[in-house]
PDB file of C-alpha atoms in Angstrom:
ATOM      1  CA  UNK A   1     -50.658  38.120  81.647  1.00  0.00           C
ATOM      2  CA  UNK A   2     -48.866  35.136  79.898  1.00  0.00           C
ATOM      3  CA  UNK A   3     -50.977  32.817  77.986  1.00  0.00           C
ATOM      4  CA  UNK A   4     -50.168  29.298  76.815  1.00  0.00           C
ATOM      5  CA  UNK A   5     -52.499  27.328  74.477  1.00  0.00           C
ATOM      6  CA  UNK A   6     -52.023  23.710  73.433  1.00  0.00           C
ATOM      7  CA  UNK A   7     -53.867  21.937  70.594  1.00  0.00           C
ATOM      8  CA  UNK A   8     -55.432  19.532  70.169  1.00  0.00           C
ATOM      9  CA  UNK A   9     -56.716  18.676  73.618  1.00  0.00           C
ATOM     10  CA  UNK A  10     -57.207  15.005  72.481  1.00  0.00           C
ATOM     11  CA  UNK A  11     -55.561  12.926  69.796  1.00  0.00           C
ATOM     12  CA  UNK A  12     -56.090   9.393  68.754  1.00  0.00           C
ATOM     13  CA  UNK A  13     -53.817   7.835  66.266  1.00  0.00           C
ATOM     14  CA  UNK A  14     -53.210   4.319  64.829  1.00  0.00           C
ATOM     15  CA  UNK A  15     -50.122   2.554  65.976  1.00  0.00           C
ATOM     16  CA  UNK A  16     -47.419   3.485  63.705  1.00  0.00           C
ATOM     17  CA  UNK A  17     -48.905   6.830  62.511  1.00  0.00           C
ATOM     18  CA  UNK A  18     -47.264  10.312  63.418  1.00  0.00           C
ATOM     19  CA  UNK A  19     -48.653  12.567  66.115  1.00  0.00           C
ATOM     20  CA  UNK A  20     -48.200  16.499  66.253  1.00  0.00           C
ATOM     21  CA  UNK A  21     -49.114  18.598  69.302  1.00  0.00           C
ATOM     22  CA  UNK A  22     -48.816  22.436  69.057  1.00  0.00           C
ATOM     23  CA  UNK A  23     -48.193  24.895  71.834  1.00  0.00           C
ATOM     24  CA  UNK A  24     -48.747  28.631  71.387  1.00  0.00           C
ATOM     25  CA  UNK A  25     -47.342  31.155  73.794  1.00  0.00           C
ATOM     26  CA  UNK A  26     -47.637  34.956  74.434  1.00  0.00           C
ATOM     27  CA  UNK A  27     -44.572  35.821  76.584  1.00  0.00           C
ATOM     28  CA  UNK A  28     -41.698  37.122  74.395  1.00  0.00           C
ATOM     29  CA  UNK A  29     -39.321  36.551  77.052  1.00  0.00           C
ATOM     30  CA  UNK A  30     -39.648  32.788  76.686  1.00  0.00           C
ATOM     31  CA  UNK A  31     -36.459  31.231  75.844  1.00  0.00           C
ATOM     32  CA  UNK A  32     -36.857  27.667  76.996  1.00  0.00           C
ATOM     33  CA  UNK A  33     -39.293  25.290  75.425  1.00  0.00           C
ATOM     34  CA  UNK A  34     -39.887  21.783  77.015  1.00  0.00           C
ATOM     35  CA  UNK A  35     -42.410  19.062  76.515  1.00  0.00           C
ATOM     36  CA  UNK A  36     -43.438  16.695  79.475  1.00  0.00           C
ATOM     37  CA  UNK A  37     -45.106  13.398  79.306  1.00  0.00           C
ATOM     38  CA  UNK A  38     -47.454  12.239  81.994  1.00  0.00           C
ATOM     39  CA  UNK A  39     -48.546   8.656  81.969  1.00  0.00           C
ATOM     40  CA  UNK A  40     -51.611   7.751  84.104  1.00  0.00           C
ATOM     41  CA  UNK A  41     -51.021   7.931  87.757  1.00  0.00           C
ATOM     42  CA  UNK A  42     -47.343   8.980  87.316  1.00  0.00           C
ATOM     43  CA  UNK A  43     -45.456  12.182  87.685  1.00  0.00           C
ATOM     44  CA  UNK A  44     -44.749  14.348  84.600  1.00  0.00           C
ATOM     45  CA  UNK A  45     -41.323  13.726  82.957  1.00  0.00           C
ATOM     46  CA  UNK A  46     -39.446  15.710  80.567  1.00  0.00           C
ATOM     47  CA  UNK A  47     -39.193  13.997  77.094  1.00  0.00           C
ATOM     48  CA  UNK A  48     -37.436  16.740  75.002  1.00  0.00           C
ATOM     49  CA  UNK A  49     -36.704  20.412  75.155  1.00  0.00           C
ATOM     50  CA  UNK A  50     -35.241  23.280  72.967  1.00  0.00           C
ATOM     51  CA  UNK A  51     -33.893  26.555  73.447  1.00  0.00           C
ATOM     52  CA  UNK A  52     -34.579  29.740  71.586  1.00  0.00           C
ATOM     53  CA  UNK A  53     -31.320  29.844  69.520  1.00  0.00           C
ATOM     54  CA  UNK A  54     -32.267  26.412  67.904  1.00  0.00           C
ATOM     55  CA  UNK A  55     -35.069  25.719  65.453  1.00  0.00           C
ATOM     56  CA  UNK A  56     -35.563  21.922  65.659  1.00  0.00           C
ATOM     57  CA  UNK A  57     -34.032  19.107  67.797  1.00  0.00           C
ATOM     58  CA  UNK A  58     -34.606  15.259  67.480  1.00  0.00           C
ATOM     59  CA  UNK A  59     -34.341  12.539  69.786  1.00  0.00           C
ATOM     60  CA  UNK A  60     -35.065   9.161  68.097  1.00  0.00           C
ATOM     61  CA  UNK A  61     -38.777   9.121  67.463  1.00  0.00           C
ATOM     62  CA  UNK A  62     -39.562  12.492  69.100  1.00  0.00           C
ATOM     63  CA  UNK A  63     -38.747  16.004  67.725  1.00  0.00           C
ATOM     64  CA  UNK A  64     -39.523  19.542  68.699  1.00  0.00           C
ATOM     65  CA  UNK A  65     -39.753  22.462  66.182  1.00  0.00           C
ATOM     66  CA  UNK A  66     -39.571  26.081  67.278  1.00  0.00           C
ATOM     67  CA  UNK A  67     -41.033  29.137  65.526  1.00  0.00           C
ATOM     68  CA  UNK A  68     -40.006  32.053  67.628  1.00  0.00           C
ATOM     69  CA  UNK A  69     -41.324  34.673  65.430  1.00  0.00           C
ATOM     70  CA  UNK A  70     -44.917  33.126  65.495  1.00  0.00           C
ATOM     71  CA  UNK A  71     -44.506  32.117  69.169  1.00  0.00           C
ATOM     72  CA  UNK A  72     -45.193  28.524  68.789  1.00  0.00           C
ATOM     73  CA  UNK A  73     -43.494  25.238  69.038  1.00  0.00           C
ATOM     74  CA  UNK A  74     -44.603  21.558  68.340  1.00  0.00           C
ATOM     75  CA  UNK A  75     -43.983  18.087  69.527  1.00  0.00           C
ATOM     76  CA  UNK A  76     -43.665  15.440  66.755  1.00  0.00           C
ATOM     77  CA  UNK A  77     -43.858  11.780  67.491  1.00  0.00           C
ATOM     78  CA  UNK A  78     -43.178   9.403  64.681  1.00  0.00           C
ATOM     79  CA  UNK A  79     -43.911   5.709  64.440  1.00  0.00           C
ATOM     80  CA  UNK A  80     -46.183   5.947  67.549  1.00  0.00           C
ATOM     81  CA  UNK A  81     -46.430   2.984  69.850  1.00  0.00           C
ATOM     82  CA  UNK A  82     -48.978   2.015  72.609  1.00  0.00           C
ATOM     83  CA  UNK A  83     -46.424   3.327  75.299  1.00  0.00           C
ATOM     84  CA  UNK A  84     -46.727   6.768  73.842  1.00  0.00           C
ATOM     85  CA  UNK A  85     -50.303   6.972  75.108  1.00  0.00           C
ATOM     86  CA  UNK A  86     -50.227   9.736  77.802  1.00  0.00           C
ATOM     87  CA  UNK A  87     -50.917  13.279  78.476  1.00  0.00           C
ATOM     88  CA  UNK A  88     -48.383  15.695  76.978  1.00  0.00           C
ATOM     89  CA  UNK A  89     -47.778  19.271  78.521  1.00  0.00           C
ATOM     90  CA  UNK A  90     -45.724  22.117  76.978  1.00  0.00           C
ATOM     91  CA  UNK A  91     -44.235  24.645  79.404  1.00  0.00           C
ATOM     92  CA  UNK A  92     -42.514  27.572  77.880  1.00  0.00           C
ATOM     93  CA  UNK A  93     -40.407  29.394  80.421  1.00  0.00           C
ATOM     94  CA  UNK A  94     -38.603  32.762  80.206  1.00  0.00           C
ATOM     95  CA  UNK A  95     -38.818  34.033  83.701  1.00  0.00           C
ATOM     96  CA  UNK A  96     -39.163  32.226  87.202  1.00  0.00           C
ATOM     97  CA  UNK A  97     -42.737  31.503  86.282  1.00  0.00           C
ATOM     98  CA  UNK A  98     -43.856  28.295  84.802  1.00  0.00           C
ATOM     99  CA  UNK A  99     -46.957  28.378  82.650  1.00  0.00           C
ATOM    100  CA  UNK A 100     -48.120  24.912  81.294  1.00  0.00           C
ATOM    101  CA  UNK A 101     -50.595  24.230  78.410  1.00  0.00           C
ATOM    102  CA  UNK A 102     -53.852  22.329  79.502  1.00  0.00           C
ATOM    103  CA  UNK A 103     -52.325  19.125  78.076  1.00  0.00           C
ATOM    104  CA  UNK A 104     -52.878  16.887  75.114  1.00  0.00           C
ATOM    105  CA  UNK A 105     -54.348  13.392  75.692  1.00  0.00           C
ATOM    106  CA  UNK A 106     -52.715  11.125  73.159  1.00  0.00           C
ATOM    107  CA  UNK A 107     -54.072   7.620  72.573  1.00  0.00           C
ATOM    108  CA  UNK A 108     -52.485   5.412  70.357  1.00  0.00           C
ATOM    109  CA  UNK A 109     -54.627   2.539  69.092  1.00  0.00           C
ATOM    110  CA  UNK A 110     -53.145  -0.820  68.315  1.00  0.00           C
TER     111      UNK A 110
ATOM    112  CA  UNK B   1     -29.507  10.487  93.595  1.00  0.00           C
ATOM    113  CA  UNK B   2     -32.893  10.269  95.253  1.00  0.00           C
ATOM    114  CA  UNK B   3     -35.733  11.953  93.483  1.00  0.00           C
ATOM    115  CA  UNK B   4     -38.186  14.613  94.547  1.00  0.00           C
ATOM    116  CA  UNK B   5     -40.071  13.394  97.489  1.00  0.00           C
ATOM    117  CA  UNK B   6     -43.505  14.767  98.430  1.00  0.00           C
ATOM    118  CA  UNK B   7     -45.400  13.873 101.529  1.00  0.00           C
ATOM    119  CA  UNK B   8     -47.977  13.036 102.408  1.00  0.00           C
ATOM    120  CA  UNK B   9     -49.114  10.981  99.340  1.00  0.00           C
ATOM    121  CA  UNK B  10     -52.818  11.316 100.172  1.00  0.00           C
ATOM    122  CA  UNK B  11     -54.698  13.640 102.435  1.00  0.00           C
ATOM    123  CA  UNK B  12     -58.532  13.838 103.319  1.00  0.00           C
ATOM    124  CA  UNK B  13     -59.651  17.177 104.914  1.00  0.00           C
ATOM    125  CA  UNK B  14     -62.861  18.863 105.564  1.00  0.00           C
ATOM    126  CA  UNK B  15     -63.857  22.256 104.362  1.00  0.00           C
ATOM    127  CA  UNK B  16     -62.506  25.136 106.579  1.00  0.00           C
ATOM    128  CA  UNK B  17     -59.448  23.100 107.748  1.00  0.00           C
ATOM    129  CA  UNK B  18     -56.025  23.906 106.794  1.00  0.00           C
ATOM    130  CA  UNK B  19     -53.416  21.573 105.231  1.00  0.00           C
ATOM    131  CA  UNK B  20     -49.502  21.635 104.907  1.00  0.00           C
ATOM    132  CA  UNK B  21     -47.721  19.574 102.250  1.00  0.00           C
ATOM    133  CA  UNK B  22     -44.102  18.909 102.080  1.00  0.00           C
ATOM    134  CA  UNK B  23     -41.531  18.745  99.302  1.00  0.00           C
ATOM    135  CA  UNK B  24     -37.882  17.488  99.486  1.00  0.00           C
ATOM    136  CA  UNK B  25     -35.961  18.464  96.319  1.00  0.00           C
ATOM    137  CA  UNK B  26     -33.058  16.588  94.582  1.00  0.00           C
ATOM    138  CA  UNK B  27     -29.983  17.057  96.543  1.00  0.00           C
ATOM    139  CA  UNK B  28     -28.288  20.272  95.231  1.00  0.00           C
ATOM    140  CA  UNK B  29     -31.415  21.815  93.793  1.00  0.00           C
ATOM    141  CA  UNK B  30     -32.166  25.146  95.224  1.00  0.00           C
ATOM    142  CA  UNK B  31     -35.341  25.936  93.183  1.00  0.00           C
ATOM    143  CA  UNK B  32     -38.720  24.461  94.204  1.00  0.00           C
ATOM    144  CA  UNK B  33     -41.930  25.229  92.413  1.00  0.00           C
ATOM    145  CA  UNK B  34     -45.499  24.122  93.049  1.00  0.00           C
ATOM    146  CA  UNK B  35     -48.451  23.173  90.890  1.00  0.00           C
ATOM    147  CA  UNK B  36     -51.954  22.368  91.262  1.00  0.00           C
ATOM    148  CA  UNK B  37     -53.282  19.662  88.814  1.00  0.00           C
ATOM    149  CA  UNK B  38     -56.911  19.127  88.098  1.00  0.00           C
ATOM    150  CA  UNK B  39     -58.476  17.062  85.193  1.00  0.00           C
ATOM    151  CA  UNK B  40     -59.823  20.171  83.391  1.00  0.00           C
ATOM    152  CA  UNK B  41     -57.093  22.766  84.132  1.00  0.00           C
ATOM    153  CA  UNK B  42     -53.958  20.878  83.706  1.00  0.00           C
ATOM    154  CA  UNK B  43     -50.911  22.264  85.752  1.00  0.00           C
ATOM    155  CA  UNK B  44     -51.358  25.515  87.348  1.00  0.00           C
ATOM    156  CA  UNK B  45     -48.329  27.373  88.706  1.00  0.00           C
ATOM    157  CA  UNK B  46     -48.639  28.245  92.317  1.00  0.00           C
ATOM    158  CA  UNK B  47     -45.257  29.691  93.376  1.00  0.00           C
ATOM    159  CA  UNK B  48     -41.544  29.249  92.945  1.00  0.00           C
ATOM    160  CA  UNK B  49     -38.860  29.334  95.722  1.00  0.00           C
ATOM    161  CA  UNK B  50     -35.162  29.789  95.462  1.00  0.00           C
ATOM    162  CA  UNK B  51     -32.779  29.979  98.422  1.00  0.00           C
ATOM    163  CA  UNK B  52     -35.688  30.656 100.713  1.00  0.00           C
ATOM    164  CA  UNK B  53     -37.044  33.461  98.670  1.00  0.00           C
ATOM    165  CA  UNK B  54     -40.361  33.441  96.743  1.00  0.00           C
ATOM    166  CA  UNK B  55     -39.450  34.674  93.291  1.00  0.00           C
ATOM    167  CA  UNK B  56     -42.791  34.385  91.592  1.00  0.00           C
ATOM    168  CA  UNK B  57     -46.308  33.303  92.182  1.00  0.00           C
ATOM    169  CA  UNK B  58     -49.360  32.399  90.159  1.00  0.00           C
ATOM    170  CA  UNK B  59     -52.826  33.649  90.225  1.00  0.00           C
ATOM    171  CA  UNK B  60     -54.124  31.860  93.467  1.00  0.00           C
ATOM    172  CA  UNK B  61     -55.789  33.434  96.451  1.00  0.00           C
ATOM    173  CA  UNK B  62     -53.833  34.253  99.486  1.00  0.00           C
ATOM    174  CA  UNK B  63     -55.051  31.087 101.232  1.00  0.00           C
ATOM    175  CA  UNK B  64     -52.241  29.378  99.318  1.00  0.00           C
ATOM    176  CA  UNK B  65     -48.843  30.073 100.786  1.00  0.00           C
ATOM    177  CA  UNK B  66     -45.460  28.502 100.982  1.00  0.00           C
ATOM    178  CA  UNK B  67     -42.055  28.716 102.314  1.00  0.00           C
ATOM    179  CA  UNK B  68     -38.532  27.230 101.771  1.00  0.00           C
ATOM    180  CA  UNK B  69     -35.989  26.183 104.370  1.00  0.00           C
ATOM    181  CA  UNK B  70     -32.270  26.563 104.301  1.00  0.00           C
ATOM    182  CA  UNK B  71     -32.005  22.918 103.149  1.00  0.00           C
ATOM    183  CA  UNK B  72     -34.074  23.731 100.089  1.00  0.00           C
ATOM    184  CA  UNK B  73     -37.011  21.664 101.478  1.00  0.00           C
ATOM    185  CA  UNK B  74     -40.375  23.497 100.873  1.00  0.00           C
ATOM    186  CA  UNK B  75     -43.716  23.451 102.256  1.00  0.00           C
ATOM    187  CA  UNK B  76     -47.037  24.843 100.979  1.00  0.00           C
ATOM    188  CA  UNK B  77     -50.135  25.651 103.104  1.00  0.00           C
ATOM    189  CA  UNK B  78     -53.616  25.998 102.274  1.00  0.00           C
ATOM    190  CA  UNK B  79     -55.889  27.578 104.848  1.00  0.00           C
ATOM    191  CA  UNK B  80     -59.600  27.649 105.104  1.00  0.00           C
ATOM    192  CA  UNK B  81     -59.974  24.764 102.680  1.00  0.00           C
ATOM    193  CA  UNK B  82     -62.717  24.842 100.122  1.00  0.00           C
ATOM    194  CA  UNK B  83     -64.154  21.970  97.931  1.00  0.00           C
ATOM    195  CA  UNK B  84     -62.528  23.464  94.877  1.00  0.00           C
ATOM    196  CA  UNK B  85     -59.115  22.909  96.500  1.00  0.00           C
ATOM    197  CA  UNK B  86     -59.397  19.105  95.898  1.00  0.00           C
ATOM    198  CA  UNK B  87     -56.462  18.329  93.471  1.00  0.00           C
ATOM    199  CA  UNK B  88     -53.181  16.776  92.865  1.00  0.00           C
ATOM    200  CA  UNK B  89     -50.651  19.075  94.153  1.00  0.00           C
ATOM    201  CA  UNK B  90     -47.142  18.622  92.540  1.00  0.00           C
ATOM    202  CA  UNK B  91     -43.807  20.038  93.268  1.00  0.00           C
ATOM    203  CA  UNK B  92     -40.717  20.267  91.164  1.00  0.00           C
ATOM    204  CA  UNK B  93     -37.200  20.983  91.587  1.00  0.00           C
ATOM    205  CA  UNK B  94     -34.332  22.244  89.533  1.00  0.00           C
ATOM    206  CA  UNK B  95     -30.937  23.567  89.962  1.00  0.00           C
ATOM    207  CA  UNK B  96     -31.629  27.328  89.413  1.00  0.00           C
ATOM    208  CA  UNK B  97     -35.462  27.329  88.261  1.00  0.00           C
ATOM    209  CA  UNK B  98     -34.424  29.314  85.152  1.00  0.00           C
ATOM    210  CA  UNK B  99     -35.132  27.796  82.031  1.00  0.00           C
ATOM    211  CA  UNK B 100     -34.175  24.216  82.813  1.00  0.00           C
ATOM    212  CA  UNK B 101     -35.527  20.854  83.162  1.00  0.00           C
ATOM    213  CA  UNK B 102     -37.855  20.341  86.062  1.00  0.00           C
ATOM    214  CA  UNK B 103     -38.044  17.141  88.110  1.00  0.00           C
ATOM    215  CA  UNK B 104     -41.361  16.423  89.448  1.00  0.00           C
ATOM    216  CA  UNK B 105     -42.402  14.648  92.599  1.00  0.00           C
ATOM    217  CA  UNK B 106     -45.289  12.080  92.689  1.00  0.00           C
ATOM    218  CA  UNK B 107     -47.622  14.614  94.234  1.00  0.00           C
ATOM    219  CA  UNK B 108     -50.021  14.842  97.099  1.00  0.00           C
ATOM    220  CA  UNK B 109     -53.710  13.987  96.393  1.00  0.00           C
ATOM    221  CA  UNK B 110     -55.797  16.154  98.525  1.00  0.00           C
ATOM    222  CA  UNK B 111     -59.477  15.514  98.793  1.00  0.00           C
ATOM    223  CA  UNK B 112     -61.667  18.177 100.559  1.00  0.00           C
ATOM    224  CA  UNK B 113     -64.972  17.017 101.914  1.00  0.00           C
TER     225      UNK B 113
END
């Protein structure tokens, strides 16, 4: 079956540093690659996504890069701030099934 | 537009009972998907409905079932509850459910005693 792996599971960075989270998937049919952020006690919310015909997308301090050949995509957060502290999930999609990674807990230390 | 609404917010049940959770999607959204969230397992896909039809399901036992009504509202049912069913159950809606942004509800926190 489809497999999604997310690394690292926890990540601590100093405020102002960069953070990178990687998501590896197995389903070759995947063509949509989103990242969701879930703050403590809140619902997951989409922060950035990319489609298979694009290699990179940026939105202010957040970027996503895709390597379809190697079947992985990564979330990049620059100039991290305390409000970036949350759990981040990748959720590659190619069919009507949504398989999410197990999440990365990011802690931004002030 | 109102967001995705899930009811109830909290539920406490005992082993062996059954439970029904409700999800009202964003107006105009026809796809509703359900997830089980536990601290160690992340978000696990249960099933997805579109226009009252289940299009896909995850690897959960048959005790977990769902349905969708003509107004796109969806319910999921868990029969013969087990302690391990304690979790946050999230639903999400989207226009077509195919490679697009999901809008999540706040979830139903189920505790099985």
